[in-house]
Each structure stands twice: as structure tokens, then as C-alpha cells.
């Protein structure tokens, strides 16, 4: 989709010029200057790993999905990491029609994350149904982090988030393998538009950009735009190398993955209904898949 009537420059240009957007539709065509304090990607070794799970037309509850995520993360442990996290779908006991994203993050190894997940399930078990079975499909993402921006900490761990400013509930989740070289001007721009940042990471600009784009749509546009289109607009503003997985409560039952420079694989366990696993990096990390698809260079899907 093109810019809305009247035209609108890209986020990077608006960040430099301080102009106010007129609608949620915008495109990216101009490059942004690199901030002097931005790291040089040529000398940074990024060791993060990402893993995603999506089931379709199968009976899987939330607790089983979490175990699949932890298994996927264990297959990424050889890369080295300082923290890890997961985000997965569930529902409240009193309202099983409301999608709720639970995010659990922890410094240290996967065993510590697993223990934190178990503790979260015990502490929130009266409120949240961790045995919920979603007919529309579970969407879940996970991450092992090797810190490049910000010290190892729970708040700097992935998934990075954008929340509803009213309820505080998670709307957008992103896990990232790579580095965003123009995160600083994007962060400055989004902060000037009222979005609040919690972490010191470069990654957090991505879910915040998703929220900025989505909040700029009117009701008619929200009814027409696809998850893939939202992600394509966001990715068009990013510079650097990355593999990304996105999930959102605005698009239940969907995951979107994309890459530029970093590897991203899709493993398909069963065609015509079943399970899909996405992983970065490497085919060895795709969990129990009997088919593997290499995503195209720069692909979004």
C-alpha cells in the first residue's frame, strides 16, 4: 500500500525534520544518517538465537507449547547466551475468548528460565488457564540473548514488547537475532511521539514501531491491513542485519518472520494441519521438523 492521500515521509525523515504524520500509511525510501555512538556492525559478533512455534488445527495446550519452546532454546545453547525468554498465548479462566500473552524472561541458563516459567504458572494459575486449548492455533516465540546493547538483565532480555498504554497488556512481541544500526534516531523519534521505552536494547524500537504504525490506522484501515503488511512497513525503516519473529494480539493465530542478512528457517512437521517451527540460526535448531524451508533473502512471511 502506498502513502495516504496527501503524502507522508518515512519515519527516519520525520525524525530528522520533526514533522507530524497525517495518517498511519507511510513508505520508506530515504536513508538515515548513522549516529556517532552507533556500533559498527562489521566488528560486532551477535550470538542471539530465536525460536518460534505455531500450531494449526491441532489440540495443544499452553503448557505443552512452553515445553516446545524450551526444547527449541536448548538446541541453541551452544551459541552462548546470558539470558532467555518466552512469550506464548493463553486465556483467563473467567474469559476464555480473550487472548492473553504471557511473557517470562530470566537471566542465566534455560534451566533458570524453565524454573521461572513453572513459578509463574503456579503464582498466576488462579487467574490464567495454562491448560487452555486454542482452536485457532497457539503462537509462541522464544529467544536466547547475547548482550550487545544494554547489560544482561531481565528488562533487556527478549521478547521485547509494546504494551497498551491503557491496560498495560502486551500488544506486540518481537525476538531478534542481529543488530539494528539506526535504532537511535528511531528511538528518539518514537519517544518524541509519546512511546515509553523500558530497555537499553536496539530491538525495542521494533515492537514500538509496530505499535506506532498500528495506532496510526483508522478503523477501516485496521480491518483491511494484514499482519505481513504491518511488518513490511516496520522492516522498511530498519537498517542493519536481522532475523525477526513477530506476534501480536491484533493478529491472533499468526506469526510473521523476516530476515535480512541473518539466517531464518521454517520447519514443517505435518502438512495440511499441524506444527511449524521457525529458528535462527541453522537447520539443526528446527525442532522435530520433517521439512525445512529456507526463507528468501530479505523475505517477510
mmCIF file of C-alpha atoms in Angstrom:
data_model
loop_
_atom_site.group_PDB
_atom_site.id
_atom_site.type_symbol
_atom_site.label_atom_id
_atom_site.label_comp_id
_atom_site.label_asym_id
_atom_site.label_seq_id
_atom_site.Cartn_x
_atom_site.Cartn_y
_atom_site.Cartn_z
ATOM 1 C CA UNK A 1 0.000 0.000 0.000
ATOM 2 C CA UNK A 2 1.227 3.478 -0.751
ATOM 3 C CA UNK A 3 1.194 6.578 1.425
ATOM 4 C CA UNK A 4 -2.159 8.021 2.372
ATOM 5 C CA UNK A 5 -3.614 10.846 0.328
ATOM 6 C CA UNK A 6 -1.609 13.985 0.921
ATOM 7 C CA UNK A 7 1.617 12.006 1.208
ATOM 8 C CA UNK A 8 3.798 11.249 4.163
ATOM 9 C CA UNK A 9 7.524 10.858 4.558
ATOM 10 C CA UNK A 10 9.169 7.873 6.222
ATOM 11 C CA UNK A 11 9.835 7.623 9.946
ATOM 12 C CA UNK A 12 13.535 8.333 9.595
ATOM 13 C CA UNK A 13 12.932 11.543 7.652
ATOM 14 C CA UNK A 14 10.214 12.645 10.061
ATOM 15 C CA UNK A 15 12.622 12.007 12.906
ATOM 16 C CA UNK A 16 15.121 14.422 11.351
ATOM 17 C CA UNK A 17 12.601 17.034 10.271
ATOM 18 C CA UNK A 18 10.299 16.840 13.293
ATOM 19 C CA UNK A 19 7.193 16.691 11.115
ATOM 20 C CA UNK A 20 3.912 15.242 12.351
ATOM 21 C CA UNK A 21 2.381 12.262 10.498
ATOM 22 C CA UNK A 22 -1.039 12.703 8.950
ATOM 23 C CA UNK A 23 -2.039 9.043 8.934
ATOM 24 C CA UNK A 24 -0.754 5.539 9.554
ATOM 25 C CA UNK A 25 0.201 4.867 5.931
ATOM 26 C CA UNK A 26 3.786 5.634 5.047
ATOM 27 C CA UNK A 27 6.652 4.254 2.997
ATOM 28 C CA UNK A 28 10.406 4.221 3.348
ATOM 29 C CA UNK A 29 12.621 5.480 0.584
ATOM 30 C CA UNK A 30 15.296 7.620 2.226
ATOM 31 C CA UNK A 31 18.361 6.545 4.169
ATOM 32 C CA UNK A 32 19.145 7.762 7.648
ATOM 33 C CA UNK A 33 22.481 9.072 8.965
ATOM 34 C CA UNK A 34 24.261 6.853 11.436
ATOM 35 C CA UNK A 35 24.603 8.262 14.953
ATOM 36 C CA UNK A 36 28.252 8.593 16.093
ATOM 37 C CA UNK A 37 27.611 6.309 19.068
ATOM 38 C CA UNK A 38 26.024 3.533 16.978
ATOM 39 C CA UNK A 39 28.152 0.363 16.935
ATOM 40 C CA UNK A 40 29.811 -0.740 13.742
ATOM 41 C CA UNK A 41 28.157 -3.982 12.616
ATOM 42 C CA UNK A 42 31.371 -5.168 10.979
ATOM 43 C CA UNK A 43 33.063 -5.564 14.366
ATOM 44 C CA UNK A 44 30.140 -6.827 16.440
ATOM 45 C CA UNK A 45 29.631 -10.567 16.850
ATOM 46 C CA UNK A 46 25.956 -11.262 17.562
ATOM 47 C CA UNK A 47 25.176 -14.618 19.130
ATOM 48 C CA UNK A 48 21.442 -14.394 19.800
ATOM 49 C CA UNK A 49 19.128 -17.237 18.849
ATOM 50 C CA UNK A 50 15.396 -17.155 18.143
ATOM 51 C CA UNK A 51 12.787 -19.875 18.038
ATOM 52 C CA UNK A 52 9.095 -19.763 17.194
ATOM 53 C CA UNK A 53 6.212 -22.222 17.291
ATOM 54 C CA UNK A 54 2.853 -22.124 15.514
ATOM 55 C CA UNK A 55 0.284 -24.906 15.507
ATOM 56 C CA UNK A 56 -2.681 -25.191 13.183
ATOM 57 C CA UNK A 57 -5.798 -27.296 13.648
ATOM 58 C CA UNK A 58 -4.232 -29.373 16.426
ATOM 59 C CA UNK A 59 -5.053 -29.837 20.106
ATOM 60 C CA UNK A 60 -2.130 -28.368 22.068
ATOM 61 C CA UNK A 61 -2.408 -26.582 25.411
ATOM 62 C CA UNK A 62 -0.286 -23.688 26.643
ATOM 63 C CA UNK A 63 1.903 -25.749 28.954
ATOM 64 C CA UNK A 64 2.860 -28.092 26.100
ATOM 65 C CA UNK A 65 3.701 -25.122 23.876
ATOM 66 C CA UNK A 66 6.053 -23.795 26.549
ATOM 67 C CA UNK A 67 7.878 -27.117 26.679
ATOM 68 C CA UNK A 68 8.343 -26.997 22.897
ATOM 69 C CA UNK A 69 9.830 -23.516 23.247
ATOM 70 C CA UNK A 70 12.232 -24.613 25.963
ATOM 71 C CA UNK A 71 13.313 -27.591 23.867
ATOM 72 C CA UNK A 72 13.978 -25.281 20.937
ATOM 73 C CA UNK A 73 16.022 -22.946 23.118
ATOM 74 C CA UNK A 74 18.102 -25.808 24.474
ATOM 75 C CA UNK A 75 19.144 -26.548 20.901
ATOM 76 C CA UNK A 76 20.505 -23.007 20.708
ATOM 77 C CA UNK A 77 22.554 -23.168 23.911
ATOM 78 C CA UNK A 78 25.792 -23.985 22.085
ATOM 79 C CA UNK A 79 25.876 -20.404 20.765
ATOM 80 C CA UNK A 80 26.382 -18.909 24.205
ATOM 81 C CA UNK A 81 23.932 -16.536 25.881
ATOM 82 C CA UNK A 82 23.363 -14.525 29.028
ATOM 83 C CA UNK A 83 19.555 -14.547 29.301
ATOM 84 C CA UNK A 84 16.471 -16.040 27.709
ATOM 85 C CA UNK A 85 12.732 -15.511 27.424
ATOM 86 C CA UNK A 86 9.457 -16.788 26.004
ATOM 87 C CA UNK A 87 6.075 -15.357 25.002
ATOM 88 C CA UNK A 88 3.034 -17.574 24.491
ATOM 89 C CA UNK A 89 -0.762 -17.451 24.243
ATOM 90 C CA UNK A 90 -3.249 -18.365 26.905
ATOM 91 C CA UNK A 91 -6.578 -17.147 28.320
ATOM 92 C CA UNK A 92 -8.107 -16.043 31.598
ATOM 93 C CA UNK A 93 -10.317 -18.519 33.472
ATOM 94 C CA UNK A 94 -13.265 -16.100 33.517
ATOM 95 C CA UNK A 95 -12.970 -15.081 29.846
ATOM 96 C CA UNK A 96 -11.666 -17.777 27.528
ATOM 97 C CA UNK A 97 -12.474 -15.661 24.466
ATOM 98 C CA UNK A 98 -9.824 -13.071 25.364
ATOM 99 C CA UNK A 99 -6.337 -13.745 24.070
ATOM 100 C CA UNK A 100 -3.652 -13.075 26.647
ATOM 101 C CA UNK A 101 0.094 -13.090 26.005
ATOM 102 C CA UNK A 102 2.261 -14.297 28.875
ATOM 103 C CA UNK A 103 5.908 -13.202 28.779
ATOM 104 C CA UNK A 104 8.536 -14.790 31.019
ATOM 105 C CA UNK A 105 12.185 -13.697 30.960
ATOM 106 C CA UNK A 106 15.184 -14.628 33.088
ATOM 107 C CA UNK A 107 18.928 -14.049 33.272
ATOM 108 C CA UNK A 108 21.091 -17.126 33.188
ATOM 109 C CA UNK A 109 20.547 -20.500 31.547
ATOM 110 C CA UNK A 110 17.491 -22.308 30.199
ATOM 111 C CA UNK A 111 17.075 -24.251 33.432
ATOM 112 C CA UNK A 112 16.586 -20.970 35.275
ATOM 113 C CA UNK A 113 14.064 -19.831 32.676
ATOM 114 C CA UNK A 114 12.220 -23.150 32.968
ATOM 115 C CA UNK A 115 12.053 -22.758 36.751
ATOM 116 C CA UNK A 116 10.786 -19.193 36.322
ATOM 117 C CA UNK A 117 8.062 -20.395 33.943
ATOM 118 C CA UNK A 118 6.948 -23.059 36.433
ATOM 119 C CA UNK A 119 6.859 -20.478 39.215
ATOM 120 C CA UNK A 120 4.827 -18.091 37.038
ATOM 121 C CA UNK A 121 2.310 -20.831 36.291
ATOM 122 C CA UNK A 122 1.909 -21.604 39.997
ATOM 123 C CA UNK A 123 1.595 -17.965 41.033
ATOM 124 C CA UNK A 124 -0.854 -16.987 38.281
ATOM 125 C CA UNK A 125 -2.699 -20.290 37.984
ATOM 126 C CA UNK A 126 -5.870 -18.991 39.631
ATOM 127 C CA UNK A 127 -6.087 -16.135 37.128
ATOM 128 C CA UNK A 128 -4.768 -17.736 33.931
ATOM 129 C CA UNK A 129 -5.692 -21.036 32.302
ATOM 130 C CA UNK A 130 -2.349 -22.564 31.353
ATOM 131 C CA UNK A 131 -4.150 -25.656 30.073
ATOM 132 C CA UNK A 132 -6.087 -23.621 27.522
ATOM 133 C CA UNK A 133 -6.510 -25.280 24.125
ATOM 134 C CA UNK A 134 -6.843 -22.752 21.296
ATOM 135 C CA UNK A 135 -8.591 -23.976 18.168
ATOM 136 C CA UNK A 136 -7.228 -21.002 16.215
ATOM 137 C CA UNK A 137 -3.682 -22.069 16.989
ATOM 138 C CA UNK A 138 -1.016 -21.222 19.509
ATOM 139 C CA UNK A 139 1.634 -18.690 18.501
ATOM 140 C CA UNK A 140 4.761 -18.582 20.617
ATOM 141 C CA UNK A 141 8.264 -17.140 20.360
ATOM 142 C CA UNK A 142 11.460 -17.604 22.350
ATOM 143 C CA UNK A 143 14.962 -16.160 22.494
ATOM 144 C CA UNK A 144 18.462 -16.599 23.854
ATOM 145 C CA UNK A 145 20.335 -13.290 24.160
ATOM 146 C CA UNK A 146 23.970 -12.372 23.866
ATOM 147 C CA UNK A 147 24.042 -8.734 25.018
ATOM 148 C CA UNK A 148 25.176 -6.072 22.545
ATOM 149 C CA UNK A 149 23.031 -3.131 23.712
ATOM 150 C CA UNK A 150 22.426 -2.938 27.454
ATOM 151 C CA UNK A 151 23.724 -5.157 30.229
ATOM 152 C CA UNK A 152 22.357 -8.665 30.788
ATOM 153 C CA UNK A 153 19.107 -8.152 32.689
ATOM 154 C CA UNK A 154 15.500 -9.233 32.664
ATOM 155 C CA UNK A 155 14.279 -5.972 31.132
ATOM 156 C CA UNK A 156 16.877 -6.164 28.346
ATOM 157 C CA UNK A 157 16.038 -9.793 27.582
ATOM 158 C CA UNK A 158 13.793 -10.727 24.688
ATOM 159 C CA UNK A 159 10.986 -10.862 23.727
ATOM 160 C CA UNK A 160 10.900 -7.076 23.542
ATOM 161 C CA UNK A 161 7.413 -5.636 23.848
ATOM 162 C CA UNK A 162 4.954 -2.862 23.160
ATOM 163 C CA UNK A 163 2.038 -2.631 25.566
ATOM 164 C CA UNK A 164 -1.353 -0.986 25.569
ATOM 165 C CA UNK A 165 -0.994 2.404 27.210
ATOM 166 C CA UNK A 166 -4.345 1.894 28.912
ATOM 167 C CA UNK A 167 -4.370 -1.668 30.262
ATOM 168 C CA UNK A 168 -0.644 -2.377 30.101
ATOM 169 C CA UNK A 169 -1.344 -5.676 28.318
ATOM 170 C CA UNK A 170 1.120 -6.879 25.701
ATOM 171 C CA UNK A 171 0.118 -5.997 22.123
ATOM 172 C CA UNK A 172 3.327 -6.652 20.152
ATOM 173 C CA UNK A 173 6.212 -9.071 20.807
ATOM 174 C CA UNK A 174 9.465 -9.390 18.870
ATOM 175 C CA UNK A 175 12.518 -11.636 19.115
ATOM 176 C CA UNK A 176 15.627 -10.626 17.198
ATOM 177 C CA UNK A 177 18.888 -12.158 16.032
ATOM 178 C CA UNK A 178 21.128 -9.414 14.681
ATOM 179 C CA UNK A 179 21.687 -5.700 15.154
ATOM 180 C CA UNK A 180 19.712 -2.562 14.247
ATOM 181 C CA UNK A 181 22.232 0.123 13.314
ATOM 182 C CA UNK A 182 19.749 3.033 13.113
ATOM 183 C CA UNK A 183 17.911 2.299 16.353
ATOM 184 C CA UNK A 184 18.945 5.590 17.976
ATOM 185 C CA UNK A 185 17.163 8.030 15.605
ATOM 186 C CA UNK A 186 14.159 5.700 15.552
ATOM 187 C CA UNK A 187 14.079 5.604 19.348
ATOM 188 C CA UNK A 188 14.378 9.396 19.538
ATOM 189 C CA UNK A 189 11.518 9.808 17.071
ATOM 190 C CA UNK A 190 9.226 7.315 18.810
ATOM 191 C CA UNK A 191 9.995 8.813 22.217
ATOM 192 C CA UNK A 192 9.051 12.235 20.866
ATOM 193 C CA UNK A 193 5.699 10.734 19.878
ATOM 194 C CA UNK A 194 4.997 9.565 23.417
ATOM 195 C CA UNK A 195 6.075 5.905 23.306
ATOM 196 C CA UNK A 196 7.821 4.855 26.505
ATOM 197 C CA UNK A 197 10.919 2.659 26.388
ATOM 198 C CA UNK A 198 11.837 0.227 29.151
ATOM 199 C CA UNK A 199 15.102 -1.324 27.946
ATOM 200 C CA UNK A 200 18.508 -0.271 26.628
ATOM 201 C CA UNK A 201 18.270 -2.584 23.621
ATOM 202 C CA UNK A 202 18.253 -1.738 19.926
ATOM 203 C CA UNK A 203 15.473 -4.312 19.469
ATOM 204 C CA UNK A 204 12.809 -2.451 21.447
ATOM 205 C CA UNK A 205 12.342 0.080 18.645
ATOM 206 C CA UNK A 206 10.806 -2.718 16.549
ATOM 207 C CA UNK A 207 7.693 -3.532 18.628
ATOM 208 C CA UNK A 208 7.329 0.170 19.390
ATOM 209 C CA UNK A 209 7.357 0.887 15.649
ATOM 210 C CA UNK A 210 4.663 -1.769 15.217
ATOM 211 C CA UNK A 211 2.506 0.000 17.778
ATOM 212 C CA UNK A 212 3.149 3.399 16.225
ATOM 213 C CA UNK A 213 2.117 2.146 12.797
ATOM 214 C CA UNK A 214 -0.961 0.316 14.126
ATOM 215 C CA UNK A 215 -2.131 3.237 16.237
ATOM 216 C CA UNK A 216 -1.927 5.434 13.146
ATOM 217 C CA UNK A 217 -4.538 3.392 11.293
ATOM 218 C CA UNK A 218 -8.211 4.243 11.439
ATOM 219 C CA UNK A 219 -10.788 1.500 11.996
ATOM 220 C CA UNK A 220 -11.300 0.915 8.278
ATOM 221 C CA UNK A 221 -7.569 0.502 7.646
ATOM 222 C CA UNK A 222 -7.219 -1.879 10.577
ATOM 223 C CA UNK A 223 -9.912 -4.064 9.062
ATOM 224 C CA UNK A 224 -8.024 -4.301 5.771
ATOM 225 C CA UNK A 225 -4.334 -4.417 6.659
ATOM 226 C CA UNK A 226 -2.611 -7.764 7.171
ATOM 227 C CA UNK A 227 -0.010 -8.657 9.775
ATOM 228 C CA UNK A 228 2.509 -9.089 6.979
ATOM 229 C CA UNK A 229 1.818 -5.587 5.683
ATOM 230 C CA UNK A 230 2.354 -4.056 9.120
ATOM 231 C CA UNK A 231 5.664 -5.896 9.483
ATOM 232 C CA UNK A 232 6.738 -4.896 5.968
ATOM 233 C CA UNK A 233 6.220 -1.227 6.802
ATOM 234 C CA UNK A 234 8.190 -1.577 10.025
ATOM 235 C CA UNK A 235 11.048 -3.530 8.448
ATOM 236 C CA UNK A 236 11.318 -0.889 5.735
ATOM 237 C CA UNK A 237 12.520 1.547 8.399
ATOM 238 C CA UNK A 238 15.231 -0.717 9.822
ATOM 239 C CA UNK A 239 18.918 -0.713 8.918
ATOM 240 C CA UNK A 240 21.292 -3.492 9.852
ATOM 241 C CA UNK A 241 21.232 -7.284 9.791
ATOM 242 C CA UNK A 242 18.462 -9.241 11.444
ATOM 243 C CA UNK A 243 16.198 -12.230 11.650
ATOM 244 C CA UNK A 244 12.910 -11.423 13.393
ATOM 245 C CA UNK A 245 9.775 -13.150 14.619
ATOM 246 C CA UNK A 246 6.652 -11.118 15.417
ATOM 247 C CA UNK A 247 3.462 -11.935 17.310
ATOM 248 C CA UNK A 248 0.562 -9.656 18.182
ATOM 249 C CA UNK A 249 -2.776 -9.811 19.944
ATOM 250 C CA UNK A 250 -4.183 -7.848 16.995
ATOM 251 C CA UNK A 251 -3.494 -10.867 14.763
ATOM 252 C CA UNK A 252 -4.274 -13.969 16.848
ATOM 253 C CA UNK A 253 -3.160 -17.280 15.400
ATOM 254 C CA UNK A 254 -0.453 -15.658 13.255
ATOM 255 C CA UNK A 255 3.321 -15.327 13.353
ATOM 256 C CA UNK A 256 5.383 -13.298 10.907
ATOM 257 C CA UNK A 257 9.067 -13.904 10.292
ATOM 258 C CA UNK A 258 11.541 -11.891 8.246
ATOM 259 C CA UNK A 259 15.257 -11.677 7.670
ATOM 260 C CA UNK A 260 17.982 -9.508 6.242
ATOM 261 C CA UNK A 261 21.483 -10.884 6.421
ATOM 262 C CA UNK A 262 20.794 -13.326 9.263
ATOM 263 C CA UNK A 263 19.526 -16.892 8.733
ATOM 264 C CA UNK A 264 15.928 -17.912 9.368
ATOM 265 C CA UNK A 265 14.499 -21.370 8.755
ATOM 266 C CA UNK A 266 10.968 -22.762 8.823
ATOM 267 C CA UNK A 267 10.438 -26.378 9.833
ATOM 268 C CA UNK A 268 7.126 -28.032 8.919
ATOM 269 C CA UNK A 269 6.264 -31.099 10.922
ATOM 270 C CA UNK A 270 2.998 -32.020 9.196
ATOM 271 C CA UNK A 271 1.364 -30.591 6.109
ATOM 272 C CA UNK A 272 -2.320 -29.759 5.979
ATOM 273 C CA UNK A 273 -2.625 -29.053 9.690
ATOM 274 C CA UNK A 274 -0.009 -29.499 12.351
ATOM 275 C CA UNK A 275 3.019 -27.645 13.655
ATOM 276 C CA UNK A 276 5.521 -25.161 12.267
ATOM 277 C CA UNK A 277 8.800 -24.198 13.926
ATOM 278 C CA UNK A 278 10.910 -21.200 12.976
ATOM 279 C CA UNK A 279 14.516 -20.851 14.078
ATOM 280 C CA UNK A 280 17.538 -18.632 13.629
ATOM 281 C CA UNK A 281 20.176 -19.799 13.088
ATOM 282 C CA UNK A 282 20.649 -23.134 11.376
ATOM 283 C CA UNK A 283 18.627 -26.156 10.328
ATOM 284 C CA UNK A 284 19.758 -28.158 13.367
ATOM 285 C CA UNK A 285 17.626 -25.966 15.618
ATOM 286 C CA UNK A 286 14.326 -26.647 13.870
ATOM 287 C CA UNK A 287 12.508 -28.866 16.348
ATOM 288 C CA UNK A 288 11.338 -32.227 15.002
ATOM 289 C CA UNK A 289 10.517 -30.825 11.579
ATOM 290 C CA UNK A 290 10.226 -33.207 8.644
ATOM 291 C CA UNK A 291 10.504 -30.387 6.136
ATOM 292 C CA UNK A 292 12.706 -27.293 6.113
ATOM 293 C CA UNK A 293 12.178 -24.101 4.108
ATOM 294 C CA UNK A 294 14.957 -21.552 3.671
ATOM 295 C CA UNK A 295 13.480 -18.068 3.780
ATOM 296 C CA UNK A 296 14.478 -15.860 0.823
ATOM 297 C CA UNK A 297 16.961 -13.057 1.271
ATOM 298 C CA UNK A 298 15.149 -10.109 2.789
ATOM 299 C CA UNK A 299 11.881 -12.074 2.906
ATOM 300 C CA UNK A 300 8.815 -11.341 5.031
ATOM 301 C CA UNK A 301 6.210 -14.041 5.541
#
